[in-house]
Amino acid sequence: MQGKLNGITLFFQKKYTVEICIFISAFIVFFSFSNHPDFVFYNNFSYLADSMLSGRLDVSLPSYLESTEFGGRQFVHFGPGPALLHLPFIIIWGIDGFNTLYLGLLLGASNAVLFYLILKNLKIGDIKERLWFTSFLMFGTVNFHLTSLVTSWSLGHISMLFFVFFAIYFLTVPSAKNQFLNLFLSGLFFGLAVTCRMSALLGVIFYLGYIFIRKKERLWQSISCFVAGMSIFGALYMLYNCARYGTITDQSYTLVFFKDSLRHLYDELQAQPPESHLDYLKELISLHGKGFHIKHIPESLKYLFLVPPKVQSDFPFLVFEIWGTALTFVSPALYFAASAWWKKSAEQKIVAWLLLASATAIAVPFMLFWANGAAQFGMRYSMDFMPYLILLSCMGLLPLRLYKKGVIVISVAVCTIWGVVLWN
């Protein structure tokens, strides 16, 4: 028996063994709990990738897929980042031959590995605790729902998480070797994350702050490398917007706001000559805004912290409202973020404050926005600030006592039973 245990220990001490096992295990779990569709029809990004390969940015979508119209052309209103990930698959299989579900599953399994490596870089927990934390993020948050049931709107979040985790990984590599290259790559992946979800941009607080406290030698060179990497896809994104809307800022969600909330004004916009759309849109914005307002904050806070599942007398007894259920009831282990500063070193406390600042900054647009994500389990917009909140929670979960493991198990059970199984 002792010999077997020693053999298992030696096996897991081999380089990359743990990471490979995490990837395979996560992929199997996500695949097993997915609804195994023969084809995901909510595949806006496949159409956008196909258009990009044809040298175009506008698309021709089936009527059931969401889009915006501007200047006489139809566009995918989601950020273009996930479409870039689709490119090699569309080249090989085309729109009708590639099931976007498998890209989501691959990204989900990759995210599990990247998160484990980030915990390792930041020295958060030992190997067993890191595996607990990785399981918590993967299967005890809305990530499980989004990754198992892949659609266009969930793929934006999964892709953003993929790029953010790469950015944080390269940022936190402990070795000073190739420091400037790592920071450049961190900025590059951070820029890609912003092309998936614009709100990710506000997470820059963590990166610049981390560089300041950990890379004090040659500080400005370090910051310049990160900014240079970030600027590449930042510039490309602005050019992408100019080609679509005639301005460097993305007008997609402004158009969605008018299309879904003030449809008569959106229809008036479409009735204008295409060359005057931008001026007319600016006039609409000056009169009606972009859908962001402080009046939405109370409702957003309610859905984030207070809205419980509904109790009913028959199975499944608890019903998680399709318009959103508070993270309090979906992932209660996240609340251990409040104790992230407990018995930590001065530098660790600063890292915790940076994580909190980024998570809070990213949450602000969600709080102000007129819509909360529509049909969803939990609050899918929470995925935008989840990379920073989950790290904060993991810091607060240490040391990982039995009762803390119990709260993680509850989070996983809720997200598995109600977020995936009953949802299917």
XYZ file of C-alpha atoms in Angstrom:
424
model
C 0.000 0.000 0.000
C 2.810 2.408 0.942
C 4.498 1.613 -2.364
C 1.313 2.482 -4.264
C 0.977 5.775 -2.393
C 4.593 6.657 -3.137
C 3.996 5.815 -6.802
C 0.929 8.089 -6.950
C 2.867 10.880 -5.222
C 5.737 10.568 -7.710
C 3.262 10.561 -10.607
C 1.719 13.857 -9.543
C 5.141 15.390 -8.925
C 5.975 15.087 -12.616
C 5.966 18.367 -14.487
C 2.540 19.419 -15.844
C 0.862 16.223 -14.591
C -1.524 18.116 -12.299
C -2.326 20.654 -15.006
C -3.049 17.934 -17.593
C -5.299 16.105 -15.126
C -7.164 19.352 -14.366
C -7.725 20.022 -18.071
C -8.993 16.516 -18.835
C -11.181 16.372 -15.712
C -12.720 19.809 -16.333
C -13.413 19.025 -19.996
C -15.105 15.727 -19.097
C -17.277 17.383 -16.436
C -18.316 20.262 -18.695
C -19.066 17.872 -21.556
C -20.970 15.452 -19.324
C -23.215 18.202 -17.967
C -23.761 19.956 -21.289
C -26.954 19.213 -23.178
C -24.870 17.744 -26.046
C -26.580 19.585 -28.884
C -25.708 18.435 -32.380
C -25.283 22.103 -33.208
C -25.374 25.387 -31.277
C -27.601 27.692 -33.304
C -26.835 30.767 -31.174
C -23.520 31.117 -32.983
C -23.202 34.807 -33.869
C -19.419 34.595 -33.664
C -19.222 31.905 -36.357
C -20.916 34.312 -38.766
C -18.629 37.175 -37.741
C -15.530 35.000 -38.164
C -16.742 33.943 -41.607
C -17.248 37.600 -42.555
C -13.760 38.482 -41.308
C -12.293 35.734 -43.468
C -14.125 37.312 -46.411
C -12.665 40.743 -45.611
C -15.920 42.146 -44.194
C -17.107 43.252 -40.743
C -20.839 43.267 -41.406
C -22.807 40.027 -41.269
C -25.948 38.417 -42.639
C -27.549 36.641 -39.699
C -30.626 34.414 -39.447
C -33.587 36.294 -37.993
C -33.416 34.486 -34.634
C -29.931 35.824 -33.864
C -29.431 39.184 -32.166
C -27.830 41.966 -34.166
C -27.760 45.712 -34.664
C -28.166 47.689 -37.864
C -26.212 50.820 -38.657
C -25.403 52.657 -41.854
C -27.454 50.181 -43.866
C -25.448 47.174 -42.644
C -25.992 44.460 -40.046
C -23.445 43.869 -37.267
C -22.821 41.482 -34.397
C -23.161 43.669 -31.315
C -21.017 41.443 -29.069
C -17.312 42.261 -28.795
C -15.265 40.667 -31.626
C -12.755 38.794 -29.421
C -14.528 35.394 -29.455
C -14.811 35.581 -33.249
C -10.995 35.652 -33.414
C -10.939 32.342 -31.537
C -13.400 30.934 -34.092
C -11.234 31.762 -37.118
C -9.194 28.527 -37.400
C -12.281 26.368 -36.869
C -14.343 28.260 -39.459
C -11.463 27.960 -41.942
C -11.520 24.163 -41.514
C -15.218 23.378 -41.045
C -17.156 26.497 -42.023
C -20.224 27.919 -40.275
C -22.410 24.858 -40.812
C -19.727 22.352 -39.889
C -18.344 23.777 -36.643
C -20.243 23.342 -33.389
C -19.252 26.274 -31.164
C -20.039 24.152 -28.097
C -16.635 22.497 -28.371
C -14.790 25.792 -28.407
C -16.608 26.703 -25.179
C -15.646 23.381 -23.588
C -11.998 23.783 -24.598
C -11.907 27.312 -23.211
C -13.584 26.182 -19.980
C -11.040 23.408 -19.415
C -8.194 25.804 -20.258
C -9.560 28.337 -17.782
C -9.372 25.712 -15.035
C -5.676 25.134 -15.730
C -4.874 28.841 -16.004
C -6.636 29.601 -12.720
C -4.695 26.837 -10.953
C -1.421 28.274 -12.327
C -2.359 31.783 -11.178
C -3.015 30.491 -7.654
C 0.400 28.842 -7.839
C 2.084 32.068 -9.017
C 0.442 34.066 -6.223
C 1.227 31.325 -3.670
C -2.399 31.054 -2.615
C -2.791 27.748 -0.782
C -1.084 24.375 -1.223
C -1.859 21.920 -4.021
C -4.970 20.495 -2.316
C -6.355 23.947 -1.520
C -5.722 25.116 -5.072
C -7.673 22.157 -6.400
C -10.564 23.060 -4.080
C -10.458 26.675 -5.274
C -10.254 25.676 -8.944
C -13.279 23.413 -8.491
C -15.117 26.260 -6.789
C -14.613 28.653 -9.692
C -15.323 26.076 -12.373
C -18.362 24.391 -10.840
C -19.517 26.586 -7.935
C -20.118 29.855 -9.777
C -22.158 30.916 -12.820
C -19.119 29.823 -14.838
C -20.453 26.234 -14.738
C -23.751 27.259 -16.304
C -22.138 29.436 -18.968
C -19.450 26.918 -19.940
C -21.700 23.858 -20.058
C -24.503 25.565 -21.977
C -22.563 27.469 -24.602
C -24.284 30.271 -26.508
C -23.053 33.475 -28.104
C -23.710 35.551 -24.999
C -22.038 33.037 -22.670
C -19.070 32.605 -24.999
C -18.245 36.305 -24.599
C -17.787 35.762 -20.860
C -15.870 32.483 -21.215
C -13.508 34.008 -23.799
C -12.958 37.077 -21.630
C -12.077 34.820 -18.684
C -9.638 32.915 -20.898
C -7.781 36.063 -21.960
C -7.898 37.668 -18.483
C -6.430 34.549 -16.902
C -3.623 34.518 -19.460
C -3.006 38.195 -18.699
C -2.883 37.598 -14.933
C -0.719 34.502 -15.384
C 1.978 36.381 -17.318
C 1.682 39.335 -14.916
C 2.304 37.143 -11.866
C 5.090 34.884 -13.157
C 7.472 34.978 -10.158
C 10.727 34.654 -12.110
C 12.498 37.837 -13.168
C 13.622 36.065 -16.340
C 11.918 37.484 -19.442
C 10.128 40.016 -17.225
C 9.507 42.544 -19.974
C 8.305 39.898 -22.429
C 5.895 38.533 -19.813
C 4.528 42.011 -19.142
C 4.114 42.632 -22.858
C 2.204 39.344 -23.190
C 0.116 40.247 -20.143
C -0.891 43.510 -21.810
C -1.531 41.742 -25.114
C -3.945 39.252 -23.529
C -5.551 41.977 -21.448
C -6.257 43.887 -24.662
C -7.818 40.742 -26.121
C -10.011 40.396 -23.016
C -11.345 43.911 -23.616
C -12.330 42.926 -27.158
C -14.577 40.264 -25.588
C -16.173 42.401 -22.862
C -15.553 46.151 -22.821
C -16.073 46.295 -19.043
C -12.866 44.242 -18.641
C -10.923 47.447 -19.362
C -11.607 48.734 -15.844
C -9.661 45.793 -14.436
C -6.474 47.592 -15.496
C -6.280 48.881 -11.898
C -5.027 45.483 -10.744
C -2.354 45.170 -13.432
C -0.845 48.620 -13.033
C -0.988 48.370 -9.250
C 0.624 44.924 -9.265
C 3.417 46.146 -11.529
C 3.989 49.066 -9.168
C 4.341 46.920 -6.013
C 6.130 43.915 -7.552
C 8.199 45.375 -10.395
C 9.684 48.428 -8.703
C 13.019 48.039 -10.450
C 12.774 49.631 -13.906
C 9.160 50.516 -13.137
C 8.449 52.705 -16.144
C 9.935 50.187 -18.562
C 7.683 47.536 -17.017
C 4.569 49.693 -17.331
C 5.530 50.625 -20.899
C 5.811 46.951 -21.890
C 2.360 46.199 -20.483
C 0.787 49.257 -22.129
C 2.479 48.450 -25.450
C 0.962 44.979 -25.443
C -2.451 46.294 -24.434
C -2.361 49.006 -27.100
C -2.109 46.580 -30.023
C -5.594 45.165 -29.688
C -6.820 48.447 -28.251
C -5.870 50.180 -31.496
C -7.326 47.362 -33.599
C -10.579 47.547 -31.651
C -10.817 51.290 -32.302
C -10.176 50.729 -36.010
C -12.850 48.017 -35.958
C -15.311 50.519 -34.484
C -14.344 53.208 -36.990
C -14.992 50.825 -39.861
C -18.442 49.968 -38.466
C -19.665 53.172 -36.860
C -17.367 55.945 -38.017
C -16.078 56.556 -34.470
C -13.438 54.863 -32.290
C -15.961 54.060 -29.551
C -18.119 50.947 -29.715
C -21.755 51.958 -30.259
C -23.126 48.403 -30.204
C -24.754 48.372 -26.791
C -26.064 51.895 -27.281
C -27.852 50.614 -30.359
C -29.100 47.595 -28.388
C -30.453 49.968 -25.734
C -32.478 51.868 -28.324
C -33.518 48.707 -30.161
C -34.805 46.932 -27.045
C -35.928 49.826 -24.868
C -36.844 52.669 -27.224
C -37.689 50.808 -30.411
C -39.511 53.687 -32.067
C -36.338 55.786 -31.889
C -34.254 52.901 -33.226
C -36.678 52.569 -36.137
C -36.415 56.326 -36.758
C -32.628 55.928 -36.903
C -32.900 53.140 -39.478
C -35.209 55.311 -41.595
C -32.498 57.967 -41.965
C -30.050 57.953 -44.893
C -27.118 55.632 -43.962
C -24.579 58.460 -44.169
C -26.423 60.434 -41.476
C -26.784 57.574 -38.956
C -23.869 58.648 -36.779
C -25.076 62.236 -36.423
C -28.620 61.080 -35.737
C -27.377 58.565 -33.133
C -25.392 61.303 -31.383
C -28.545 63.397 -31.235
C -30.498 60.468 -29.713
C -27.746 59.932 -27.147
C -27.774 63.605 -26.140
C -31.535 63.381 -25.508
C -31.904 59.877 -24.067
C -28.441 58.731 -22.963
C -26.917 55.287 -23.542
C -28.866 53.207 -21.058
C -26.588 53.978 -18.097
C -28.135 55.828 -15.145
C -27.844 55.921 -11.362
C -31.564 55.129 -11.104
C -30.739 51.524 -12.047
C -28.383 50.999 -9.081
C -31.004 49.901 -6.474
C -32.428 47.249 -8.825
C -28.960 46.022 -9.767
C -27.888 45.769 -6.126
C -31.078 43.854 -5.348
C -30.367 41.296 -8.069
C -26.723 41.036 -7.054
C -27.196 40.550 -3.303
C -30.850 40.031 -2.331
C -33.071 38.247 -4.882
C -33.610 34.706 -3.538
C -34.839 31.620 -5.354
C -38.590 31.093 -5.162
C -39.938 28.363 -2.874
C -42.657 26.061 -4.201
C -44.414 22.988 -2.792
C -43.473 20.541 -5.562
C -40.184 19.444 -7.119
C -37.650 21.034 -7.442
C -38.930 23.061 -4.444
C -36.542 25.930 -5.187
C -36.837 27.837 -8.465
C -34.024 30.135 -9.542
C -35.670 33.022 -11.375
C -34.723 33.206 -15.047
C -34.228 36.981 -14.753
C -31.563 36.509 -12.111
C -30.839 35.211 -8.626
C -28.423 36.892 -6.221
C -24.889 35.534 -5.885
C -25.672 35.256 -2.179
C -27.733 32.154 -2.962
C -25.842 30.898 -6.021
C -22.221 31.101 -4.777
C -22.196 31.865 -1.029
C -18.488 30.973 -0.769
C -17.710 34.230 -2.594
C -18.464 36.076 0.642
C -15.191 34.870 2.115
C -13.661 37.670 0.046
C -14.504 39.873 3.040
C -11.814 38.111 5.088
C -9.084 38.277 2.424
C -7.051 40.684 4.562
C -7.096 38.476 7.686
C -3.578 37.598 8.898
C -1.924 38.597 5.632
C 1.366 40.372 5.009
C 1.404 44.043 4.073
C 2.068 43.214 0.410
C -0.710 40.611 0.316
C -3.106 43.154 1.751
C -2.209 45.580 -1.038
C -2.845 42.843 -3.627
C -6.230 42.217 -1.986
C -7.119 45.911 -2.198
C -6.130 45.962 -5.884
C -8.344 42.940 -6.563
C -11.240 44.588 -4.744
C -10.730 47.875 -6.614
C -10.784 46.124 -9.997
C -13.821 44.001 -9.155
C -15.696 47.069 -7.908
C -14.748 49.213 -10.917
C -15.917 46.522 -13.349
C -19.184 46.107 -11.444
C -20.052 49.811 -11.709
C -21.192 49.784 -15.390
C -23.296 46.714 -14.632
C -24.905 48.574 -11.724
C -25.738 51.531 -13.949
C -26.917 49.564 -16.985
C -30.615 49.404 -17.845
C -30.645 45.589 -18.346
C -29.276 42.870 -16.087
C -28.425 40.156 -18.588
C -31.920 38.776 -19.318
C -32.438 34.983 -19.338
C -29.740 33.601 -17.067
C -28.850 31.529 -14.040
C -27.558 33.714 -11.218
C -26.082 36.937 -12.559
C -24.056 36.330 -15.692
C -22.639 39.869 -15.714
C -20.822 38.903 -12.509
C -18.428 36.951 -14.740
C -16.933 40.275 -15.808
C -15.541 40.909 -12.322
C -15.295 37.253 -11.271
C -11.549 36.881 -12.080
C -10.703 39.391 -9.355
C -13.473 38.509 -6.908
C -12.654 34.786 -7.024
C -8.980 35.424 -6.213
C -10.068 37.627 -3.326
C -12.398 34.874 -2.117
C -9.631 32.271 -2.299
C -7.415 34.470 -0.149
C -10.256 34.769 2.356
C -10.923 31.018 2.343
C -7.434 30.336 3.718
C -6.873 28.407 5.866
C -9.361 26.048 4.254
C -11.225 24.701 7.291
C -13.924 22.025 7.094
C -16.801 24.515 7.311
C -15.324 26.527 4.446
C -15.148 23.390 2.332
C -18.798 22.857 3.225
C -19.757 26.277 1.826
C -17.839 25.494 -1.378
C -19.714 22.177 -1.652
C -23.028 24.031 -1.233
C -22.029 26.458 -4.010
C -21.103 23.575 -6.318
C -24.344 21.712 -5.501
C -26.509 24.745 -6.285
C -24.716 25.529 -9.548
C -24.801 21.879 -10.600
C -28.388 20.978 -9.695
C -30.166 24.239 -10.548
C -27.636 25.893 -12.826
C -27.061 22.958 -15.171
C -29.118 19.815 -14.535
C -32.546 21.370 -13.961
C -31.824 24.115 -16.490
C -31.289 21.447 -19.143
